């Protein structure tokens, strides 16, 4: 069964600090991996999309890494801001199933002043 | 572009009533998805359309749920009759293709009492 596991489930950090969120998956065949940010009461917003051949991709202060061999990804947030407080969802797409996505449970990040 | 537009934002209804959720995808996006999000189960795919045709409805919980896409700019998700366990946030998303990011709407928070 395809699964996406995220850790930690929740995280509290101080403003200005860095943090790293983890995502492990068992989806096969792999097509791509996406990180989404979901603010409370809003729909998820795409941060990055990485295919099999991409090891790292940045979007401002967000940097995602992908190790397709170990089936792990991470999302690193640099110099956190209060507005980074949200849920971060890792989503993996199956290669042969068109738009079949498997969603992780998300990491709820709270940035405190 | 106004993004994916969903209505209503909030819906409170009594058990047994019919509920219709609406979605307007981004113009030019060939794929439309309906997701349900709960604390317990996270984001779940209910059904998706490609060029207005339902492709995979295996996520639709039961016959009480139905979805239509009469044209490229409009889709509905109907629940009849509604039950308290249907209470969740329902998201519509659209995408131009398999390898592209999805754009989610703001969601409809459904409460069935």
PDB file of C-alpha atoms in Angstrom:
ATOM      1  CA  UNK A   1       0.000   0.000   0.000  1.00  0.00           C
ATOM      2  CA  UNK A   2       1.321   3.439  -0.923  1.00  0.00           C
ATOM      3  CA  UNK A   3       2.065   5.521   2.125  1.00  0.00           C
ATOM      4  CA  UNK A   4       3.560   8.901   2.950  1.00  0.00           C
ATOM      5  CA  UNK A   5       4.763   9.455   6.505  1.00  0.00           C
ATOM      6  CA  UNK A   6       5.719  12.876   7.818  1.00  0.00           C
ATOM      7  CA  UNK A   7       7.598  13.860  10.932  1.00  0.00           C
ATOM      8  CA  UNK A   8       7.325  15.505  13.298  1.00  0.00           C
ATOM      9  CA  UNK A   9       3.559  15.789  13.585  1.00  0.00           C
ATOM     10  CA  UNK A  10       3.942  19.204  15.141  1.00  0.00           C
ATOM     11  CA  UNK A  11       6.767  21.607  15.804  1.00  0.00           C
ATOM     12  CA  UNK A  12       7.184  24.877  17.666  1.00  0.00           C
ATOM     13  CA  UNK A  13      10.137  27.131  16.906  1.00  0.00           C
ATOM     14  CA  UNK A  14      11.137  30.697  17.638  1.00  0.00           C
ATOM     15  CA  UNK A  15      11.007  33.333  14.953  1.00  0.00           C
ATOM     16  CA  UNK A  16      14.260  33.558  13.040  1.00  0.00           C
ATOM     17  CA  UNK A  17      15.251  29.949  13.631  1.00  0.00           C
ATOM     18  CA  UNK A  18      15.612  27.288  10.968  1.00  0.00           C
ATOM     19  CA  UNK A  19      13.757  23.987  10.883  1.00  0.00           C
ATOM     20  CA  UNK A  20      13.589  20.823   8.809  1.00  0.00           C
ATOM     21  CA  UNK A  21      10.519  18.712   8.136  1.00  0.00           C
ATOM     22  CA  UNK A  22      10.795  15.100   7.046  1.00  0.00           C
ATOM     23  CA  UNK A  23       8.831  12.966   4.596  1.00  0.00           C
ATOM     24  CA  UNK A  24       9.269   9.230   3.934  1.00  0.00           C
ATOM     25  CA  UNK A  25       7.271   7.464   1.267  1.00  0.00           C
ATOM     26  CA  UNK A  26       6.636   4.023  -0.160  1.00  0.00           C
ATOM     27  CA  UNK A  27       4.812   5.126  -3.307  1.00  0.00           C
ATOM     28  CA  UNK A  28       5.838   3.148  -6.358  1.00  0.00           C
ATOM     29  CA  UNK A  29       6.341   3.764  -9.184  1.00  0.00           C
ATOM     30  CA  UNK A  30       7.374   7.282  -8.284  1.00  0.00           C
ATOM     31  CA  UNK A  31       6.498  10.249 -10.476  1.00  0.00           C
ATOM     32  CA  UNK A  32       7.032  13.365  -8.415  1.00  0.00           C
ATOM     33  CA  UNK A  33       6.980  14.729  -4.888  1.00  0.00           C
ATOM     34  CA  UNK A  34       5.324  17.964  -3.856  1.00  0.00           C
ATOM     35  CA  UNK A  35       5.373  20.057  -0.719  1.00  0.00           C
ATOM     36  CA  UNK A  36       2.325  22.149   0.078  1.00  0.00           C
ATOM     37  CA  UNK A  37       1.753  24.817   2.709  1.00  0.00           C
ATOM     38  CA  UNK A  38      -1.733  25.020   4.157  1.00  0.00           C
ATOM     39  CA  UNK A  39      -2.706  27.990   6.271  1.00  0.00           C
ATOM     40  CA  UNK A  40      -5.555  27.500   8.721  1.00  0.00           C
ATOM     41  CA  UNK A  41      -8.872  27.735   6.915  1.00  0.00           C
ATOM     42  CA  UNK A  42      -7.274  27.848   3.474  1.00  0.00           C
ATOM     43  CA  UNK A  43      -6.537  25.391   0.708  1.00  0.00           C
ATOM     44  CA  UNK A  44      -3.045  23.938   0.263  1.00  0.00           C
ATOM     45  CA  UNK A  45      -0.624  26.046  -1.770  1.00  0.00           C
ATOM     46  CA  UNK A  46       2.181  24.435  -3.748  1.00  0.00           C
ATOM     47  CA  UNK A  47       5.737  25.205  -2.606  1.00  0.00           C
ATOM     48  CA  UNK A  48       7.857  22.830  -4.711  1.00  0.00           C
ATOM     49  CA  UNK A  49       7.549  19.934  -7.131  1.00  0.00           C
ATOM     50  CA  UNK A  50      10.449  17.538  -7.681  1.00  0.00           C
ATOM     51  CA  UNK A  51      10.800  14.723 -10.172  1.00  0.00           C
ATOM     52  CA  UNK A  52      12.989  11.647  -9.867  1.00  0.00           C
ATOM     53  CA  UNK A  53      16.074  13.379 -11.234  1.00  0.00           C
ATOM     54  CA  UNK A  54      15.928  16.422  -8.983  1.00  0.00           C
ATOM     55  CA  UNK A  55      17.780  16.416  -5.665  1.00  0.00           C
ATOM     56  CA  UNK A  56      16.959  19.877  -4.437  1.00  0.00           C
ATOM     57  CA  UNK A  57      14.659  22.741  -5.246  1.00  0.00           C
ATOM     58  CA  UNK A  58      14.264  26.113  -3.575  1.00  0.00           C
ATOM     59  CA  UNK A  59      11.404  28.561  -3.307  1.00  0.00           C
ATOM     60  CA  UNK A  60      12.571  31.594  -1.356  1.00  0.00           C
ATOM     61  CA  UNK A  61      13.309  30.530   2.198  1.00  0.00           C
ATOM     62  CA  UNK A  62      11.969  27.036   1.509  1.00  0.00           C
ATOM     63  CA  UNK A  63      14.370  24.355   0.232  1.00  0.00           C
ATOM     64  CA  UNK A  64      13.200  20.843  -0.519  1.00  0.00           C
ATOM     65  CA  UNK A  65      15.509  17.860  -0.987  1.00  0.00           C
ATOM     66  CA  UNK A  66      14.756  14.469  -2.465  1.00  0.00           C
ATOM     67  CA  UNK A  67      16.615  11.180  -2.156  1.00  0.00           C
ATOM     68  CA  UNK A  68      14.802   8.815  -4.503  1.00  0.00           C
ATOM     69  CA  UNK A  69      17.011   5.891  -3.463  1.00  0.00           C
ATOM     70  CA  UNK A  70      16.020   6.047   0.199  1.00  0.00           C
ATOM     71  CA  UNK A  71      12.573   7.483  -0.638  1.00  0.00           C
ATOM     72  CA  UNK A  72      13.011  10.422   1.656  1.00  0.00           C
ATOM     73  CA  UNK A  73      12.417  14.128   1.284  1.00  0.00           C
ATOM     74  CA  UNK A  74      12.919  17.084   3.551  1.00  0.00           C
ATOM     75  CA  UNK A  75      11.692  20.657   3.602  1.00  0.00           C
ATOM     76  CA  UNK A  76      14.061  23.149   5.190  1.00  0.00           C
ATOM     77  CA  UNK A  77      12.778  26.543   6.261  1.00  0.00           C
ATOM     78  CA  UNK A  78      15.403  29.218   6.788  1.00  0.00           C
ATOM     79  CA  UNK A  79      15.039  32.245   9.069  1.00  0.00           C
ATOM     80  CA  UNK A  80      11.463  31.400   9.987  1.00  0.00           C
ATOM     81  CA  UNK A  81       8.796  34.082  10.125  1.00  0.00           C
ATOM     82  CA  UNK A  82       5.499  34.206  11.977  1.00  0.00           C
ATOM     83  CA  UNK A  83       3.721  33.766   8.649  1.00  0.00           C
ATOM     84  CA  UNK A  84       5.372  30.365   8.251  1.00  0.00           C
ATOM     85  CA  UNK A  85       2.973  29.030  10.877  1.00  0.00           C
ATOM     86  CA  UNK A  86       0.918  26.493   8.925  1.00  0.00           C
ATOM     87  CA  UNK A  87       0.609  22.818   8.078  1.00  0.00           C
ATOM     88  CA  UNK A  88       3.126  21.476   5.592  1.00  0.00           C
ATOM     89  CA  UNK A  89       1.961  18.532   3.539  1.00  0.00           C
ATOM     90  CA  UNK A  90       4.142  16.138   1.566  1.00  0.00           C
ATOM     91  CA  UNK A  91       2.406  14.624  -1.470  1.00  0.00           C
ATOM     92  CA  UNK A  92       3.749  11.884  -3.724  1.00  0.00           C
ATOM     93  CA  UNK A  93       2.426  11.127  -7.195  1.00  0.00           C
ATOM     94  CA  UNK A  94       2.353   7.622  -8.695  1.00  0.00           C
ATOM     95  CA  UNK A  95       4.132   7.260 -12.012  1.00  0.00           C
ATOM     96  CA  UNK A  96       1.640   5.063 -13.805  1.00  0.00           C
ATOM     97  CA  UNK A  97      -1.602   6.220 -12.273  1.00  0.00           C
ATOM     98  CA  UNK A  98      -2.001   9.628 -13.774  1.00  0.00           C
ATOM     99  CA  UNK A  99      -3.077  11.953 -11.070  1.00  0.00           C
ATOM    100  CA  UNK A 100      -3.126   9.533  -8.143  1.00  0.00           C
ATOM    101  CA  UNK A 101      -1.607  11.394  -5.228  1.00  0.00           C
ATOM    102  CA  UNK A 102      -0.820  10.048  -1.812  1.00  0.00           C
ATOM    103  CA  UNK A 103      -0.916  12.684   0.915  1.00  0.00           C
ATOM    104  CA  UNK A 104       1.101  12.697   4.099  1.00  0.00           C
ATOM    105  CA  UNK A 105      -0.588  13.623   7.349  1.00  0.00           C
ATOM    106  CA  UNK A 106       1.231  16.926   7.480  1.00  0.00           C
ATOM    107  CA  UNK A 107       3.461  18.693   9.975  1.00  0.00           C
ATOM    108  CA  UNK A 108       1.861  21.516  11.909  1.00  0.00           C
ATOM    109  CA  UNK A 109       4.451  24.268  12.403  1.00  0.00           C
ATOM    110  CA  UNK A 110       4.032  27.089  14.851  1.00  0.00           C
ATOM    111  CA  UNK A 111       6.502  29.981  14.817  1.00  0.00           C
ATOM    112  CA  UNK A 112       6.500  32.028  17.996  1.00  0.00           C
ATOM    113  CA  UNK A 113       7.884  35.539  18.450  1.00  0.00           C
TER     114      UNK A 113
ATOM    115  CA  UNK B   1      -6.796  34.889 -12.569  1.00  0.00           C
ATOM    116  CA  UNK B   2      -9.013  34.533  -9.515  1.00  0.00           C
ATOM    117  CA  UNK B   3      -7.848  30.997  -8.871  1.00  0.00           C
ATOM    118  CA  UNK B   4     -10.135  28.076  -8.091  1.00  0.00           C
ATOM    119  CA  UNK B   5     -13.416  29.395  -6.739  1.00  0.00           C
ATOM    120  CA  UNK B   6     -15.570  27.353  -4.415  1.00  0.00           C
ATOM    121  CA  UNK B   7     -18.947  28.092  -2.948  1.00  0.00           C
ATOM    122  CA  UNK B   8     -20.281  28.268  -0.387  1.00  0.00           C
ATOM    123  CA  UNK B   9     -17.398  28.798   2.069  1.00  0.00           C
ATOM    124  CA  UNK B  10     -19.454  27.414   4.915  1.00  0.00           C
ATOM    125  CA  UNK B  11     -22.521  25.203   4.931  1.00  0.00           C
ATOM    126  CA  UNK B  12     -24.489  24.020   7.924  1.00  0.00           C
ATOM    127  CA  UNK B  13     -27.303  21.620   7.225  1.00  0.00           C
ATOM    128  CA  UNK B  14     -29.484  19.129   8.981  1.00  0.00           C
ATOM    129  CA  UNK B  15     -29.029  15.410   8.613  1.00  0.00           C
ATOM    130  CA  UNK B  16     -30.975  14.075   5.653  1.00  0.00           C
ATOM    131  CA  UNK B  17     -30.851  17.261   3.627  1.00  0.00           C
ATOM    132  CA  UNK B  18     -29.273  17.542   0.205  1.00  0.00           C
ATOM    133  CA  UNK B  19     -26.044  19.517  -0.033  1.00  0.00           C
ATOM    134  CA  UNK B  20     -24.493  20.862  -3.238  1.00  0.00           C
ATOM    135  CA  UNK B  21     -20.948  22.187  -3.340  1.00  0.00           C
ATOM    136  CA  UNK B  22     -19.753  24.180  -6.318  1.00  0.00           C
ATOM    137  CA  UNK B  23     -16.411  24.732  -7.988  1.00  0.00           C
ATOM    138  CA  UNK B  24     -15.088  26.882 -10.793  1.00  0.00           C
ATOM    139  CA  UNK B  25     -11.624  25.724 -11.907  1.00  0.00           C
ATOM    140  CA  UNK B  26      -8.909  27.876 -13.403  1.00  0.00           C
ATOM    141  CA  UNK B  27      -9.557  28.503 -17.068  1.00  0.00           C
ATOM    142  CA  UNK B  28      -7.472  26.199 -19.238  1.00  0.00           C
ATOM    143  CA  UNK B  29      -6.905  23.570 -16.562  1.00  0.00           C
ATOM    144  CA  UNK B  30      -7.944  20.192 -17.935  1.00  0.00           C
ATOM    145  CA  UNK B  31      -8.031  18.373 -14.601  1.00  0.00           C
ATOM    146  CA  UNK B  32     -10.432  18.955 -11.731  1.00  0.00           C
ATOM    147  CA  UNK B  33     -10.306  17.185  -8.394  1.00  0.00           C
ATOM    148  CA  UNK B  34     -12.581  16.961  -5.394  1.00  0.00           C
ATOM    149  CA  UNK B  35     -10.911  16.260  -2.039  1.00  0.00           C
ATOM    150  CA  UNK B  36     -12.231  15.878   1.479  1.00  0.00           C
ATOM    151  CA  UNK B  37     -10.158  16.842   4.509  1.00  0.00           C
ATOM    152  CA  UNK B  38     -10.753  15.733   8.089  1.00  0.00           C
ATOM    153  CA  UNK B  39      -8.513  15.726  11.121  1.00  0.00           C
ATOM    154  CA  UNK B  40      -8.654  11.948  11.335  1.00  0.00           C
ATOM    155  CA  UNK B  41      -8.042  11.042   7.695  1.00  0.00           C
ATOM    156  CA  UNK B  42      -6.257  14.066   6.245  1.00  0.00           C
ATOM    157  CA  UNK B  43      -6.815  14.838   2.571  1.00  0.00           C
ATOM    158  CA  UNK B  44      -8.635  12.175   0.567  1.00  0.00           C
ATOM    159  CA  UNK B  45      -9.305  12.185  -3.161  1.00  0.00           C
ATOM    160  CA  UNK B  46     -12.982  11.688  -3.885  1.00  0.00           C
ATOM    161  CA  UNK B  47     -13.089  11.973  -7.671  1.00  0.00           C
ATOM    162  CA  UNK B  48     -11.281  13.625 -10.534  1.00  0.00           C
ATOM    163  CA  UNK B  49     -12.202  14.726 -14.031  1.00  0.00           C
ATOM    164  CA  UNK B  50     -10.131  15.132 -17.167  1.00  0.00           C
ATOM    165  CA  UNK B  51     -11.684  17.307 -19.860  1.00  0.00           C
ATOM    166  CA  UNK B  52     -15.028  17.144 -18.036  1.00  0.00           C
ATOM    167  CA  UNK B  53     -15.061  13.340 -17.983  1.00  0.00           C
ATOM    168  CA  UNK B  54     -14.946  11.504 -14.629  1.00  0.00           C
ATOM    169  CA  UNK B  55     -11.797   9.383 -14.622  1.00  0.00           C
ATOM    170  CA  UNK B  56     -11.609   7.893 -11.141  1.00  0.00           C
ATOM    171  CA  UNK B  57     -14.414   7.982  -8.602  1.00  0.00           C
ATOM    172  CA  UNK B  58     -13.131   5.171  -6.429  1.00  0.00           C
ATOM    173  CA  UNK B  59     -12.728   7.595  -3.533  1.00  0.00           C
ATOM    174  CA  UNK B  60     -16.404   8.510  -3.421  1.00  0.00           C
ATOM    175  CA  UNK B  61     -17.533   7.094  -0.072  1.00  0.00           C
ATOM    176  CA  UNK B  62     -20.918   5.774  -1.116  1.00  0.00           C
ATOM    177  CA  UNK B  63     -23.881   6.283  -3.395  1.00  0.00           C
ATOM    178  CA  UNK B  64     -24.967   9.309  -1.427  1.00  0.00           C
ATOM    179  CA  UNK B  65     -22.130  11.215  -3.108  1.00  0.00           C
ATOM    180  CA  UNK B  66     -22.242  12.282  -6.741  1.00  0.00           C
ATOM    181  CA  UNK B  67     -20.194  14.705  -8.815  1.00  0.00           C
ATOM    182  CA  UNK B  68     -20.754  16.289 -12.174  1.00  0.00           C
ATOM    183  CA  UNK B  69     -18.826  18.504 -14.528  1.00  0.00           C
ATOM    184  CA  UNK B  70     -21.254  19.738 -17.186  1.00  0.00           C
ATOM    185  CA  UNK B  71     -18.653  22.022 -18.767  1.00  0.00           C
ATOM    186  CA  UNK B  72     -15.021  23.070 -18.434  1.00  0.00           C
ATOM    187  CA  UNK B  73     -15.787  25.887 -16.034  1.00  0.00           C
ATOM    188  CA  UNK B  74     -18.086  24.308 -13.488  1.00  0.00           C
ATOM    189  CA  UNK B  75     -18.371  21.261 -11.282  1.00  0.00           C
ATOM    190  CA  UNK B  76     -20.645  20.188  -8.445  1.00  0.00           C
ATOM    191  CA  UNK B  77     -20.354  17.703  -5.632  1.00  0.00           C
ATOM    192  CA  UNK B  78     -23.689  16.612  -4.226  1.00  0.00           C
ATOM    193  CA  UNK B  79     -24.452  14.705  -1.038  1.00  0.00           C
ATOM    194  CA  UNK B  80     -27.958  13.307  -0.714  1.00  0.00           C
ATOM    195  CA  UNK B  81     -28.964  12.555   1.981  1.00  0.00           C
ATOM    196  CA  UNK B  82     -26.286  14.142   4.159  1.00  0.00           C
ATOM    197  CA  UNK B  83     -25.114  12.564   7.418  1.00  0.00           C
ATOM    198  CA  UNK B  84     -23.143  13.955  10.376  1.00  0.00           C
ATOM    199  CA  UNK B  85     -20.082  11.896   9.382  1.00  0.00           C
ATOM    200  CA  UNK B  86     -19.941  13.870   6.142  1.00  0.00           C
ATOM    201  CA  UNK B  87     -18.847  16.914   8.128  1.00  0.00           C
ATOM    202  CA  UNK B  88     -15.473  17.966   6.729  1.00  0.00           C
ATOM    203  CA  UNK B  89     -13.781  20.552   4.564  1.00  0.00           C
ATOM    204  CA  UNK B  90     -14.262  19.808   0.879  1.00  0.00           C
ATOM    205  CA  UNK B  91     -11.626  21.135  -1.502  1.00  0.00           C
ATOM    206  CA  UNK B  92     -11.754  21.500  -5.231  1.00  0.00           C
ATOM    207  CA  UNK B  93      -8.450  21.686  -7.119  1.00  0.00           C
ATOM    208  CA  UNK B  94      -7.495  22.079 -10.750  1.00  0.00           C
ATOM    209  CA  UNK B  95      -4.354  21.385 -12.707  1.00  0.00           C
ATOM    210  CA  UNK B  96      -3.153  21.838 -16.290  1.00  0.00           C
ATOM    211  CA  UNK B  97      -1.589  18.388 -16.317  1.00  0.00           C
ATOM    212  CA  UNK B  98      -0.063  15.469 -14.480  1.00  0.00           C
ATOM    213  CA  UNK B  99       3.347  16.957 -13.768  1.00  0.00           C
ATOM    214  CA  UNK B 100       2.102  20.359 -12.737  1.00  0.00           C
ATOM    215  CA  UNK B 101       1.118  21.634  -9.346  1.00  0.00           C
ATOM    216  CA  UNK B 102      -2.449  21.665  -8.279  1.00  0.00           C
ATOM    217  CA  UNK B 103      -4.232  24.889  -7.380  1.00  0.00           C
ATOM    218  CA  UNK B 104      -6.651  24.394  -4.557  1.00  0.00           C
ATOM    219  CA  UNK B 105      -9.727  26.428  -3.796  1.00  0.00           C
ATOM    220  CA  UNK B 106     -10.355  27.823  -0.339  1.00  0.00           C
ATOM    221  CA  UNK B 107     -12.633  24.922   0.500  1.00  0.00           C
ATOM    222  CA  UNK B 108     -16.183  24.507   1.758  1.00  0.00           C
ATOM    223  CA  UNK B 109     -16.551  23.706   5.427  1.00  0.00           C
ATOM    224  CA  UNK B 110     -19.567  21.429   5.722  1.00  0.00           C
ATOM    225  CA  UNK B 111     -21.241  20.774   9.049  1.00  0.00           C
ATOM    226  CA  UNK B 112     -24.107  18.291   9.181  1.00  0.00           C
ATOM    227  CA  UNK B 113     -26.035  18.385  12.435  1.00  0.00           C
TER     228      UNK B 113
END
